[in-house]
PDB file of C-alpha atoms in Angstrom:
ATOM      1  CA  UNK A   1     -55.978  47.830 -89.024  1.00  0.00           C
ATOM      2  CA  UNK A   2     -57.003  48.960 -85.222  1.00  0.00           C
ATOM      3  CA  UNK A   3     -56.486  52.560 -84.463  1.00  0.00           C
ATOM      4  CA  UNK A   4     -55.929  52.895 -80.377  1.00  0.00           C
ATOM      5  CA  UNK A   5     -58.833  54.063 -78.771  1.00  0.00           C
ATOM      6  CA  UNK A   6     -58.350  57.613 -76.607  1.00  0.00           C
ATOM      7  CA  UNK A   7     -59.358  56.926 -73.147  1.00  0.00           C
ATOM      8  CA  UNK A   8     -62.658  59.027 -72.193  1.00  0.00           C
ATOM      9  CA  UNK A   9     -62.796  61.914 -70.568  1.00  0.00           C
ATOM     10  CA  UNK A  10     -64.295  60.048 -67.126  1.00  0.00           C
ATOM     11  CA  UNK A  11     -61.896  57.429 -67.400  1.00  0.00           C
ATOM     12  CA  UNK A  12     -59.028  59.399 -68.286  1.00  0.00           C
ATOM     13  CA  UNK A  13     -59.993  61.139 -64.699  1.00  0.00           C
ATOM     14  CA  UNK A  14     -60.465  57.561 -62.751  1.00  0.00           C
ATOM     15  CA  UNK A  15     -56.717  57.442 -63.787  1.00  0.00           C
ATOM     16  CA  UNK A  16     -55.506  60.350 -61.431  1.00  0.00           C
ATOM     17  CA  UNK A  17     -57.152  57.657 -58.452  1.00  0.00           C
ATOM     18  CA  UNK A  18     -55.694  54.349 -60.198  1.00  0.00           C
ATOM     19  CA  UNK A  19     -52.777  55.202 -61.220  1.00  0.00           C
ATOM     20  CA  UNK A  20     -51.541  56.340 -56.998  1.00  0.00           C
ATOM     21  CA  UNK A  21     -53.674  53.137 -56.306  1.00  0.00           C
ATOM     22  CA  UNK A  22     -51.087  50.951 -58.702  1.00  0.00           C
ATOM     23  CA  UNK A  23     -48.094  52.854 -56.451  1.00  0.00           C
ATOM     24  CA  UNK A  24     -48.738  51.403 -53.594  1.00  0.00           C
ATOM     25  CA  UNK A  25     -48.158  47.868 -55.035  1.00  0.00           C
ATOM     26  CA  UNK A  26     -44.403  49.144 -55.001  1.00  0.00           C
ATOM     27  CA  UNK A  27     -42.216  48.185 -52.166  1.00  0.00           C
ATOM     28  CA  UNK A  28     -40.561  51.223 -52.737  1.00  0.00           C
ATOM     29  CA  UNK A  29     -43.260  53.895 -52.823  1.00  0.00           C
ATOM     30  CA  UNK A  30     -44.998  52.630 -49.233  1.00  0.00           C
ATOM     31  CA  UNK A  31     -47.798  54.215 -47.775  1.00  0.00           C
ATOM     32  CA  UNK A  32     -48.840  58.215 -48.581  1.00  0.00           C
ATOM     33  CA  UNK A  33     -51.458  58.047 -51.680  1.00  0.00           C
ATOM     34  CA  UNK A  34     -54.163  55.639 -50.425  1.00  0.00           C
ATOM     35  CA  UNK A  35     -55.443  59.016 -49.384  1.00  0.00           C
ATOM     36  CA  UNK A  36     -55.835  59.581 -52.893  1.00  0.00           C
ATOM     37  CA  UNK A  37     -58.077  57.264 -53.432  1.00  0.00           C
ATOM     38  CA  UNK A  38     -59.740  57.085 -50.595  1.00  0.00           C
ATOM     39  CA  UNK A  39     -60.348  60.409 -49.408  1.00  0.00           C
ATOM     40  CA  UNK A  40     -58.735  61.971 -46.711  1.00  0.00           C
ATOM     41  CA  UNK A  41     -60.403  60.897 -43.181  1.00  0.00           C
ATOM     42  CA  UNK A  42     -61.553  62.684 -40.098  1.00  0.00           C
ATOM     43  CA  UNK A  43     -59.689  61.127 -37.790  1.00  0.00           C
ATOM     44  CA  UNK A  44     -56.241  62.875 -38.060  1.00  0.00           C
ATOM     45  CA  UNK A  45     -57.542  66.261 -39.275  1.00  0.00           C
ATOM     46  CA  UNK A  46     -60.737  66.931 -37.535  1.00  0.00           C
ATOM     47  CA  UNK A  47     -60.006  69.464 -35.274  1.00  0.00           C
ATOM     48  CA  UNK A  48     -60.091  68.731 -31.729  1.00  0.00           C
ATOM     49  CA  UNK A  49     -63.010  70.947 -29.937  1.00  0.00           C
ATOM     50  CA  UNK A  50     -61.386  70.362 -25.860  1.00  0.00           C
ATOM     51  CA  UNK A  51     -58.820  73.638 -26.089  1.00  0.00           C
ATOM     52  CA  UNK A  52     -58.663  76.186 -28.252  1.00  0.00           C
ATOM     53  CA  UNK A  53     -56.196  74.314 -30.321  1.00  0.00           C
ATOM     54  CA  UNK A  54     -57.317  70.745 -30.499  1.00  0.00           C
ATOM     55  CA  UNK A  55     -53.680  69.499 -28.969  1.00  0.00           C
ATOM     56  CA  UNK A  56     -52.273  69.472 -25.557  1.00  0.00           C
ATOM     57  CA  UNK A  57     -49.810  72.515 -25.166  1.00  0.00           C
ATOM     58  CA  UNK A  58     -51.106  76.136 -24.012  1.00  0.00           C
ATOM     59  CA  UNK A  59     -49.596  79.405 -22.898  1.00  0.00           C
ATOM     60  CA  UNK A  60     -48.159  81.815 -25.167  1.00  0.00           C
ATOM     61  CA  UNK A  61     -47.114  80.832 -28.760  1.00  0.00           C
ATOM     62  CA  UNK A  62     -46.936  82.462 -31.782  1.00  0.00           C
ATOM     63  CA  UNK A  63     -49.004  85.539 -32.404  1.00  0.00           C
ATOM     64  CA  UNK A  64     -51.572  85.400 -35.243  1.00  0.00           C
ATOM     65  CA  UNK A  65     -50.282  86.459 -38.518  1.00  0.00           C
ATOM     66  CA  UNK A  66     -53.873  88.695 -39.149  1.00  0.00           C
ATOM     67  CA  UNK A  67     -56.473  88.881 -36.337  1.00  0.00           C
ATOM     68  CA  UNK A  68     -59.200  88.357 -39.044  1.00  0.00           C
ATOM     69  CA  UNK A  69     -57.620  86.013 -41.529  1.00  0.00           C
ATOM     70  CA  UNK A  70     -60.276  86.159 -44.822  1.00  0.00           C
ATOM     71  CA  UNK A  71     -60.509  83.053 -47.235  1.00  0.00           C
ATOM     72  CA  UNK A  72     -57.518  83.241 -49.581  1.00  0.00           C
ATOM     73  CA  UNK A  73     -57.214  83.927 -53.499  1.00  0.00           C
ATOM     74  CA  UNK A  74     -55.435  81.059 -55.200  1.00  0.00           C
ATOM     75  CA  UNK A  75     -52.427  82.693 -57.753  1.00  0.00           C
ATOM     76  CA  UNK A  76     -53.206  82.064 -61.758  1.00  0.00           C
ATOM     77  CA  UNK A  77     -49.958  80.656 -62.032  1.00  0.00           C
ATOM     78  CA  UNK A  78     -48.414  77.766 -63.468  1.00  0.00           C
ATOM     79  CA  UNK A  79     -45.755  77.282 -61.178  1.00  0.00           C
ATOM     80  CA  UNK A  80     -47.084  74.156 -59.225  1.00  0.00           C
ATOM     81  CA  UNK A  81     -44.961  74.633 -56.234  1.00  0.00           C
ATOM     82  CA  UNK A  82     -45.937  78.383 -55.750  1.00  0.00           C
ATOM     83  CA  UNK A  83     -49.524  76.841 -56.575  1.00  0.00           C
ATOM     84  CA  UNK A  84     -49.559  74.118 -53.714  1.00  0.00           C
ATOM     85  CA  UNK A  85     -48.035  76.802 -51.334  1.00  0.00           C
ATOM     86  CA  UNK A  86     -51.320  78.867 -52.175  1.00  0.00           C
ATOM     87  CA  UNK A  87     -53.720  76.385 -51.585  1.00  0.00           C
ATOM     88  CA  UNK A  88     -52.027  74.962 -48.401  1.00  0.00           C
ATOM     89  CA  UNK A  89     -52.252  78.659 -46.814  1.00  0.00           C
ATOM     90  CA  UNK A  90     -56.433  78.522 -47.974  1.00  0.00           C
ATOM     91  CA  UNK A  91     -57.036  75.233 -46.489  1.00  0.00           C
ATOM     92  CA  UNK A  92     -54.814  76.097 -43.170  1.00  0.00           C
ATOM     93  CA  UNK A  93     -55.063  79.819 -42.705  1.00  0.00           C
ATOM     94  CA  UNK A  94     -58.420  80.675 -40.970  1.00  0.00           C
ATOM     95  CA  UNK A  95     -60.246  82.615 -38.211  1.00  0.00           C
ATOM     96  CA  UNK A  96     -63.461  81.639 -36.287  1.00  0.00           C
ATOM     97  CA  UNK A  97     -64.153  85.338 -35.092  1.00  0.00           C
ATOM     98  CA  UNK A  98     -63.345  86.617 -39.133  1.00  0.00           C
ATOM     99  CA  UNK A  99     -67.268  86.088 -39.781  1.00  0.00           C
ATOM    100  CA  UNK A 100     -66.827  83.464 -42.235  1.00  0.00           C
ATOM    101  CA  UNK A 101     -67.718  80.103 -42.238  1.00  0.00           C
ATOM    102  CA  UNK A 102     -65.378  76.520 -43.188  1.00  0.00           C
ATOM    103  CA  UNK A 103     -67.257  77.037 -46.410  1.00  0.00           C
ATOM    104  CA  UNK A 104     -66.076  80.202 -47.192  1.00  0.00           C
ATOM    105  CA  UNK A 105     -62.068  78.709 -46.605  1.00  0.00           C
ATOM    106  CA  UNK A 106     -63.210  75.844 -48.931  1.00  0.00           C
ATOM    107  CA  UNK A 107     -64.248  78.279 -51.566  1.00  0.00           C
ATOM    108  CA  UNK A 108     -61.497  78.954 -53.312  1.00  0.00           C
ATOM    109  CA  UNK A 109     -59.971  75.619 -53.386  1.00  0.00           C
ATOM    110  CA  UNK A 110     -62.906  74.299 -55.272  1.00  0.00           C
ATOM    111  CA  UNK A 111     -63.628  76.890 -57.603  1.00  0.00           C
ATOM    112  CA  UNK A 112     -60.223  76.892 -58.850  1.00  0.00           C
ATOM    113  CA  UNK A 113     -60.971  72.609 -59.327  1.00  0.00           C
ATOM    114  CA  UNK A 114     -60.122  70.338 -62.378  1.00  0.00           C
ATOM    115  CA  UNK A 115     -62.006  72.446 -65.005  1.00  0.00           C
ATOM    116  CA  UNK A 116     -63.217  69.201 -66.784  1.00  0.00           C
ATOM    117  CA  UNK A 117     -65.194  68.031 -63.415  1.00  0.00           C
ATOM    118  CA  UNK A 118     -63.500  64.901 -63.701  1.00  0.00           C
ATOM    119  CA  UNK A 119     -61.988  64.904 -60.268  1.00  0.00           C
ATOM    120  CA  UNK A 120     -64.319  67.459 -58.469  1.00  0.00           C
ATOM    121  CA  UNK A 121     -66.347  65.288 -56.758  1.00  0.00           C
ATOM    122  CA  UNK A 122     -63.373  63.528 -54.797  1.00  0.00           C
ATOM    123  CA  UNK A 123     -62.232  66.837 -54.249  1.00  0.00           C
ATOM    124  CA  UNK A 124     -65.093  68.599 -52.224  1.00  0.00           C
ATOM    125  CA  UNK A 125     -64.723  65.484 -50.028  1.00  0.00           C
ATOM    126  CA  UNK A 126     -60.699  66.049 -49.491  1.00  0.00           C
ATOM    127  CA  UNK A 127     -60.964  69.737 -49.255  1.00  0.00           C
ATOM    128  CA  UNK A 128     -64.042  68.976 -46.217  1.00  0.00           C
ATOM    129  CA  UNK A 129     -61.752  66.810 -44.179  1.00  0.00           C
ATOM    130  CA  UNK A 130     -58.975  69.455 -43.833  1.00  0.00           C
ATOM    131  CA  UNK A 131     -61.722  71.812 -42.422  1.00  0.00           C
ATOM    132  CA  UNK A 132     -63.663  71.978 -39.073  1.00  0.00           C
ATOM    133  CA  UNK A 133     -67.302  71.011 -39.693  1.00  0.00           C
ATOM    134  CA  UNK A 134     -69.929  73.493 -38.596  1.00  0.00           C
ATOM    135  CA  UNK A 135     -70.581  72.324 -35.233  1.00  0.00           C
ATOM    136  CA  UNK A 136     -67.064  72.396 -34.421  1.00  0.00           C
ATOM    137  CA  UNK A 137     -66.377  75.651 -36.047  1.00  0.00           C
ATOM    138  CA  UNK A 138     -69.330  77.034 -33.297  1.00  0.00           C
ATOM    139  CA  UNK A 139     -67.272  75.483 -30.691  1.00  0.00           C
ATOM    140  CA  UNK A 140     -64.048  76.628 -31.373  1.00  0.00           C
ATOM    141  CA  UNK A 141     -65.442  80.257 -32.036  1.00  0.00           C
ATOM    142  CA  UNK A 142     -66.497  80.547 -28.308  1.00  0.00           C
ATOM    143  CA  UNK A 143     -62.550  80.293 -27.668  1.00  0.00           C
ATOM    144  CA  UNK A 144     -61.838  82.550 -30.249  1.00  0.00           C
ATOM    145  CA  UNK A 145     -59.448  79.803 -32.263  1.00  0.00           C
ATOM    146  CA  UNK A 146     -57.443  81.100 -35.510  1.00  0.00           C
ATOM    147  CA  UNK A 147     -55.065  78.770 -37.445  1.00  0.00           C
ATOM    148  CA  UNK A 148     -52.216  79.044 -39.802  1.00  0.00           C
ATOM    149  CA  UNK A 149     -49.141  77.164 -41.237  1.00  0.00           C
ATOM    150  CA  UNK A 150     -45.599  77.630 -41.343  1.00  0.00           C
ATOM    151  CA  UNK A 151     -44.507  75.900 -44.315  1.00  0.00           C
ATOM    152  CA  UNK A 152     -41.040  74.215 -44.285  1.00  0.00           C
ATOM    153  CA  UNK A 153     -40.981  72.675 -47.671  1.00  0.00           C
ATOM    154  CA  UNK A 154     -43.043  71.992 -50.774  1.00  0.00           C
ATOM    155  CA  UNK A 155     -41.276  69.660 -53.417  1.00  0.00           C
ATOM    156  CA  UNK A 156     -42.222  67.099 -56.312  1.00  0.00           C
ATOM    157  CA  UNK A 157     -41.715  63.846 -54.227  1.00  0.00           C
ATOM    158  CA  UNK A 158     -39.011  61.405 -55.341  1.00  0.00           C
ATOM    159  CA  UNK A 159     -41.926  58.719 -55.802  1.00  0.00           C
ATOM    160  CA  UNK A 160     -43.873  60.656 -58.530  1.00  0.00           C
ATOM    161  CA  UNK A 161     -41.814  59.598 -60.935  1.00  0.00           C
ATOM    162  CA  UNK A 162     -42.532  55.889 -60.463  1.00  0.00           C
ATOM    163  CA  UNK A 163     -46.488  57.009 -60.119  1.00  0.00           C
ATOM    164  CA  UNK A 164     -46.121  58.782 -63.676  1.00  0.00           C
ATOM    165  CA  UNK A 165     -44.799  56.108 -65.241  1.00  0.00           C
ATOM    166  CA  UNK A 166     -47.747  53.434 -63.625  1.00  0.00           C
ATOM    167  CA  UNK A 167     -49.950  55.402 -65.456  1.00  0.00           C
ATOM    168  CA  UNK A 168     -48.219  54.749 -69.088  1.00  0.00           C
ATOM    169  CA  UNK A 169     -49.271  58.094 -70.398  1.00  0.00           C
ATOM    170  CA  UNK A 170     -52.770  58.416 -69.963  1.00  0.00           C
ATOM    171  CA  UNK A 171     -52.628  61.275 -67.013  1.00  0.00           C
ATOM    172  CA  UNK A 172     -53.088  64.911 -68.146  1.00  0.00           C
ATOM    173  CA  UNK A 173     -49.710  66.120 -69.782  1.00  0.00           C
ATOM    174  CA  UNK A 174     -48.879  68.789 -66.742  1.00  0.00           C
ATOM    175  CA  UNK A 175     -50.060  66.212 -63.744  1.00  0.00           C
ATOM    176  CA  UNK A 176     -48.080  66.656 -61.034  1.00  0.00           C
ATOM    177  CA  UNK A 177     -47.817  66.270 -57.232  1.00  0.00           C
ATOM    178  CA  UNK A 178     -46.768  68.789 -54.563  1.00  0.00           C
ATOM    179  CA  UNK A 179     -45.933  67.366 -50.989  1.00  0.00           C
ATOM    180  CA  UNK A 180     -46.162  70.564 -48.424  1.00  0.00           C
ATOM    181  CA  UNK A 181     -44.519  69.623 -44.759  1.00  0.00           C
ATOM    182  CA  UNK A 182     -45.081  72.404 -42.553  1.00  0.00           C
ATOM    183  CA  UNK A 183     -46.236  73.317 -38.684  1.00  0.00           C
ATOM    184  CA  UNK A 184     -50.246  73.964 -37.949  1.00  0.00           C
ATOM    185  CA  UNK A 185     -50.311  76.484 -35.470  1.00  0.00           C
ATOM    186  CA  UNK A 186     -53.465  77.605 -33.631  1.00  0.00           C
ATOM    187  CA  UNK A 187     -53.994  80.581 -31.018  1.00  0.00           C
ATOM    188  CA  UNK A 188     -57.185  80.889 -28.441  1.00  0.00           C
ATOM    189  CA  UNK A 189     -58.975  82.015 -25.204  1.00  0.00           C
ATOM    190  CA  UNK A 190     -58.903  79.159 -23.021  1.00  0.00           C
ATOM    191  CA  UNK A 191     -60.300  79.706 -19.864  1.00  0.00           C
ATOM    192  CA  UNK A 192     -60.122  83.479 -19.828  1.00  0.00           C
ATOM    193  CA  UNK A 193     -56.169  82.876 -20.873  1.00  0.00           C
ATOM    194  CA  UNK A 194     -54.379  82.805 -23.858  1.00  0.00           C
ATOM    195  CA  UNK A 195     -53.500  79.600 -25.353  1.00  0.00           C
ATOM    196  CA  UNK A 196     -51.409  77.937 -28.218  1.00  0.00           C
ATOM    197  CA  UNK A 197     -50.989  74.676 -29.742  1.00  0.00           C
ATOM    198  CA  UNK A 198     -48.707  73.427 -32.630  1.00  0.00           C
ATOM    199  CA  UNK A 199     -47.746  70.007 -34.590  1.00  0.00           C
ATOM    200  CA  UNK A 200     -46.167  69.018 -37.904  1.00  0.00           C
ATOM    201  CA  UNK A 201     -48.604  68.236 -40.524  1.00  0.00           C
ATOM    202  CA  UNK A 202     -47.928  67.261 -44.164  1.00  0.00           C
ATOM    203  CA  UNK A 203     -49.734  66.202 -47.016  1.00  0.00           C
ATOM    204  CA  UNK A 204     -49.833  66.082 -51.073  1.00  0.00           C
ATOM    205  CA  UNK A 205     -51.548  68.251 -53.484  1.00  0.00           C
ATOM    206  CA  UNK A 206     -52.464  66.959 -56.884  1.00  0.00           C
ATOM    207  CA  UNK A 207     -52.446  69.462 -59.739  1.00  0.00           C
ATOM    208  CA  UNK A 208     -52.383  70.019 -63.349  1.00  0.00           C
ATOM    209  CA  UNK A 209     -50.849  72.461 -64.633  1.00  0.00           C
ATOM    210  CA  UNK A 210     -49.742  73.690 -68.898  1.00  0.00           C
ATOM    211  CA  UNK A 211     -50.109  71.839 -71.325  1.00  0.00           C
ATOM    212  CA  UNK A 212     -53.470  70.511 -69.686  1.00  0.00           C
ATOM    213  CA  UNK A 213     -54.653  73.764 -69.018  1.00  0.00           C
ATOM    214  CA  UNK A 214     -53.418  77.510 -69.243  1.00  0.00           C
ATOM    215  CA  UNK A 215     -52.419  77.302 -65.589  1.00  0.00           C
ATOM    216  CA  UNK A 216     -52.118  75.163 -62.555  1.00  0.00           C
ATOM    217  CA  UNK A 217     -55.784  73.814 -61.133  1.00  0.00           C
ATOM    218  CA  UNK A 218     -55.951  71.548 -58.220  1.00  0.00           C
ATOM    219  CA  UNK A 219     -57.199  67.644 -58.719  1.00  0.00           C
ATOM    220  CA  UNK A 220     -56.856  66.013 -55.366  1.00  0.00           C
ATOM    221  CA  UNK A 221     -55.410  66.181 -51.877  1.00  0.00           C
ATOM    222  CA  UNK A 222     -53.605  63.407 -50.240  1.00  0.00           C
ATOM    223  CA  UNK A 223     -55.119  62.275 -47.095  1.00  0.00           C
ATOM    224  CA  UNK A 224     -53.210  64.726 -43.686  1.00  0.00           C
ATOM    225  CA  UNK A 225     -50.386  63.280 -42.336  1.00  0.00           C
ATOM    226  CA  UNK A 226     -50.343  60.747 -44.936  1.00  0.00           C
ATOM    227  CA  UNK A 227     -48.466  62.486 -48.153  1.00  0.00           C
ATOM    228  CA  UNK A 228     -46.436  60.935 -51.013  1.00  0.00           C
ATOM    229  CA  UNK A 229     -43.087  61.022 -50.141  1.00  0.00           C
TER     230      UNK A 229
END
């Protein structure tokens, strides 16, 4: 008599990508997880270095909400949508004049990774994307650029369900997804005036959360502007 074999711990983490890869087979589900497997790219989140903001719009806008905005500490909670808010407000919520470096706002996201290091190694490349690299960080810093979100809603999204059951029980018990839909604001120095820029982003965060561990870590982030829905 067979016994079923237990999936291994690497594969068992492959599953987080192949499972949101199997999703998008549905007709249903559409687009929003190929970031998932992919990575997120540069293209939609790199931030723009010609204004202060990277967008079109200046003169006044919303004031800061600190004038030296420090990387964040991620809650030890296992509330996943109080845990996605967290790390959206580390990966949006920085300041070039602060000091620190896109490394330091990285930081926290990735210590506070899959413990197993299954899904790390996808993650430092998400978590990268949603910064400004260091050349661009130098740039915007001459304009004195800050950023932060205004986040209009974080829910479980109605497809997760369907992703769940693609993966016939092999995820982490406690694997869920958090879509975050929000506004990016940025404030600068733009030619000796002040300047302002926002737009709607959105995007998912992938998380497991008790019984897989004792509290909510972070697995994966969707690619911007290209969440599960």
């Amino acid at each position: 008599m067979r016994t079923p074999r237990t999936p291994a711990p690497a594969t068992r983490g492959r599953l987080v990508a192949l499972v949101i890869a199997g999703v998008l087979a549905l007709a249903t589900i559409g687009v929003g997880v190929y970031g998932l497997v992919r990575g997120p790219g540069h293209a939609s989140s790199t931030p723009g270095t010609g204004s202060p903001a990277g967008g079109t719009g200046t003169g006044p806008g919303p004031a800061n909400p600190s004038s030296t905005v420090g990387p964040a500490t991620l809650p030890q909670t296992d509330d996943p949508i109080a845990y996605a808010k967290a790390v959206a407000a580390a990966l949006f919520d920085w300041d070039t004049t602060s000091g620190y470096t896109p490394a330091d706002y990285e930081a926290p996201v990735l210590a506070d990774a899959d413990p197993s290091g299954e899904e790390t190694s996808g993650l430092i490349g998400d978590v990268a994307s949603y910064e400004p690299t260091t050349e661009q960080w130098t740039q915007l810093a001459t304009m004195d650029v800050a950023q932060h979100l205004t986040i209009s809603s974080a829910a479980v999204p109605s497809t997760w369900p369907e992703a769940l059951a693609q993966a016939h029980g092999q995820l982490r018990p406690g694997t869920t997804a958090v879509t975050i839909t929000g506004t990016r604001h940025r404030t600068g120095i733009w030619y000796g005036d002040k300047a302002a820029t926002s737009e709607p982003v959105s995007f998912t965060v992938f998380e497991a959360c008790t019984p897989a561990f004792s509290r909510c870590h972070t697995l994966r982030l969707s690619e911007l502007n290209d969440p599960l829905k």
